[in-house]
Amino acid sequence: MKQLPTKVPLFLAILLFIGGCGKKEQPTPAEENELITTVRLKFTENGTTNTQTFQWKDLDGDGGNAPTITSIVLRASRTYKLDVEFLDESSTPAVNKTADIQSEADKHLIAFTPIPSSLFTYTAGDKDSRNFPLGLTGTVITSFTNMGTLRVQLRHQPPINGQPVKNGTITPGSDDVNVTFSITVAP
Amino acid sequence: MNRWLLLGVLLLGGLGTHSLFAQSLTDCHCLIKGVVKDRETRQPIAGAVLILKETGRNAITDAQGQYKIEQLCQGTYVLECRIVGYKVIKTTISLQHSAEEDINLNEDEVHLQDVEIVARRIQAPLTQKSTVLQGQALEQTRGQTLGDALKQITGVTVLQTGASISKPVIHGLHSNRVLIMNNGIRQEGQQWGSEHAPEIDPFIAKRMTVVKGAAGVRYGSDAIGGVILVEPEELPKNGKINGELNTAAFSNARMGVVSGTLQGGIPKWEGFGWRIQGTLKNGGNIRTPDYFLANTGIQEQNFSVTAGYRTGKVGVEAFYSQFQTNVGIFSGSHIGSTSDLLNVIKNGEPFIKVDFNRQIERPNQLISHNLLKIKTFRNFNGNRLNLIVGRQYNRRAEYDLHGPQATTNPALLFRLTTFTGDLTFEHKPIASKVNGQVGLSGLYQYNFTDGRPLIPDFEQKNLGLFLIERVVHQKWEWEAGVRYDWRKLDVFQFIGTTLDPRLHYFGSWSGTSGVVHTAREGLSFRVNFGTAWRPPNPSELYSKGVHHGAAAYEEGDDQLKPEVAYNLIGSVDYTHKRFRAELGVYRNLIQNFIYLKPQAEPILTIRGAFPYFKNVQTQAVFTGIDVDTEWEIITNKLIHTQKLAYLRAYDLRQNNYLVLIPANRLESGLRWQLGKALKCDNTYFSLNHLWVDRQRRVPPNSDFMEPPAAYHLWSVVAGGDLPLSKGKVLQWSITVQNLFDTAYRDYLNRFRYYAIEQGRNSSVRLKWSF
């Protein structure tokens, strides 16, 4: 039987590889689609239009420059309406993520944990489709003069294997946001 | 005949020598002659040394590969064949004839034993300890991941991310410090990640070899801890179509695996061969002794096509394979913050428990790997020229749980394209003693990362040149080699939206030298000193951000220098009658060892504070012992095996232990070979026990959780060959792993924080060869 010359397959191989190279694309910057840079708490004292805004802000995302956090100052024995906003201010214009969370109310829970717990009581003012609290808006009732911290968590509680897991408690899911403010309840 | 011989060689490994007959009327006019050939090319091998162990008589093959040993007395002999670059072959020969008194018989008629020896070229370094997984040992792992298959080799463990993602660890080193050679090509995926498993279908392999220790000269950069060689069977050369069908069914995860191979030649086209092969795998949620792990399903589809033509002189082979997998990541492991992690550790089990489910949801990984390879060789005047060129494309899409884009775009997408070319020239033996090869390796690679910022896009070019020479002289085999590698790395880093390109040059020498000494039949020593290097990868240089799942903020350092390993490894092989033992000792010193060092201050992010780690370099030393014993309590009936792996890894600068080092372990097995039973041949039953110690050598406060407790696992296997019509055989085996459904955690599983390990898993394997 006649043997194939070595050069033929070798040539074919080289041809195939050159053909396979093609044009390479240009590198592009990475894009963080799910960045939240800012948590904004808006306290409005009942019966007034007097709104105080406190925020936790880290414009360059994780690492880099440290976040800037404003301290919360509230007054004792008052009732406040508390609205929360989540924003991505890393790009211009800033993107407000609050509406996204609202539309995915069944998968999210905003939890407020004052330490000590006697700082105030919180009641969520909104519900999801399964009647569990969401927490984008709610009521804060302060008691006596005190100092402490307030932890604000945005819990992401998506269904697992098609079964909803959100049950109104903080337990299921993971943190999308977990920030701590210092808080003073002044006389 | 050849197959029979090879089988004989394998079986004889542990049997030791056969004593000579005590003879009064000795006939000493017998003769052994034959030819030595390369198994793959069927070319005769010149310069092979044949030794009759009992008499010390020897011969060397001529240019036609022929040898002859005359004036032998009758009896049983062990004939050993040694050639540089090939595995040592031993075979038993019985020289007898019926008419003992007839001294003047024509030699060629009665006293002759014609032995053809088929030698297999060794890909692994000669003087370095390597362990081969093939045959039944490999068959018993069918359906499992590559890492799980290899962990039965002493000194090899796995680094896991849940039960479905596992990476091989050799002597405590893994990821970028272990090189995988898939069928002659460097496997290039995103190896740096601990949750990135090798993208190889284990069914392609007919043989998997683990080379322990630094082997930088032959294989280039990254071969610091060892090399894994994944090798398929040689292509058939004749027209007969044959194949095999493998099935494996597992009770845990209700996983099913089917893999088929069909191969043949083209009638009347001697030399042509082809093979097609494919595998399907599907599994659902994994069950632990206490609960199911949500979203731990796996779906895999792989295929490969090979076609080739070869004669003794020349050959060409094209290989294309595609690997595709969709792996669910345990949803209980998804954490957003350090407090999430601490909560689940405190809880001791996942917060959300589910039932069995096959569906794979977010988070998951969609990975595909394509490999096209063309291999050619040409033999001329006893020399051989090899050229292997390959193109790989690795696409890794990682989907997060989050946000609107999770349903459409991956949170992270890596696209890595690699071109490799290797040219080696193996020269003919010089003075029948010195054999060697010189080689040139090239690599060109580029990577694109999209999605969340993690590592920048990069492009790298690599060139390596090496020379290895081997000498066989009587009972000594020497090996020495040297290599230089050069790498250029272009990094396309963005600061905000502005490109800030960086350029790195790396280069390093590697060397190896070693010796094998066969002191006497059944006792050999080998010592190797080898070096290997590894340039820092773009992740170590430029990563910056929270490592999800690890709950850590990790930062690279663009000033890192290449790692260099200096590895001294020695081993003793001892065989005496029904006992066989292998002892391996190693010390691997790694200069500029890159690791993540915890920093004092945590990083405060919108998801809370994360421990802060920076990539720094130190001097690390890995010292260990591997012991393997095999004792035939009753010859061919009852066999006891034991494997011990001991490892200590130390940071010489910090004067402390290193993190994530596999714990010491001891594995024992008792195998009962029933022979013919239940209408089957080669029936066997085996009982195995594995003890893994708690990792006590960890730096203090280095982890969120103490290393898990020691554990004991039991498993049983039974199997046999059921003869079908016309010599066809159905091989079956039944395995139960984690027999007592033990709840345990393993220190090398990243998910040890979140859940216990897989529970009992019964499996049935059938292999039908036709």
PDB file of C-alpha atoms in Angstrom, chain B residues 173 176-179 213-216 220-226 532-534 563-565 567 588 590:
ATOM      1  CA  LEU B 173      -0.546  21.006  45.930  1.00  0.00           C
ATOM      2  CA  ASN B 176      -2.070  25.948  39.158  1.00  0.00           C
ATOM      3  CA  ARG B 177       0.556  23.808  40.840  1.00  0.00           C
ATOM      4  CA  VAL B 178      -0.595  20.577  39.251  1.00  0.00           C
ATOM      5  CA  LEU B 179      -0.408  20.157  35.525  1.00  0.00           C
ATOM      6  CA  GLY B 213       6.774  15.860  42.502  1.00  0.00           C
ATOM      7  CA  ALA B 214       8.171  18.667  40.395  1.00  0.00           C
ATOM      8  CA  ALA B 215       8.531  17.699  36.755  1.00  0.00           C
ATOM      9  CA  GLY B 216       9.174  21.021  35.110  1.00  0.00           C
ATOM     10  CA  GLY B 220       7.068  23.111  31.498  1.00  0.00           C
ATOM     11  CA  SER B 221       5.657  25.586  33.970  1.00  0.00           C
ATOM     12  CA  ASP B 222       3.098  24.673  36.648  1.00  0.00           C
ATOM     13  CA  ALA B 223       4.345  21.109  37.201  1.00  0.00           C
ATOM     14  CA  ILE B 224       5.286  21.978  40.772  1.00  0.00           C
ATOM     15  CA  GLY B 225       3.328  19.406  42.726  1.00  0.00           C
ATOM     16  CA  GLY B 226       3.045  16.828  40.014  1.00  0.00           C
ATOM     17  CA  ALA B 532       9.779  23.379  38.353  1.00  0.00           C
ATOM     18  CA  TRP B 533       8.535  26.913  38.197  1.00  0.00           C
ATOM     19  CA  ARG B 534       5.297  28.755  37.914  1.00  0.00           C
ATOM     20  CA  GLU B 563       7.433  30.355  42.319  1.00  0.00           C
ATOM     21  CA  VAL B 564      10.252  27.843  42.044  1.00  0.00           C
ATOM     22  CA  ALA B 565      10.017  24.360  43.492  1.00  0.00           C
ATOM     23  CA  ASN B 567      11.754  18.715  44.944  1.00  0.00           C
ATOM     24  CA  ASN B 588       9.378  19.912  48.179  1.00  0.00           C
ATOM     25  CA  ILE B 590       8.943  26.143  47.195  1.00  0.00           C
TER      26      ILE B 590
END
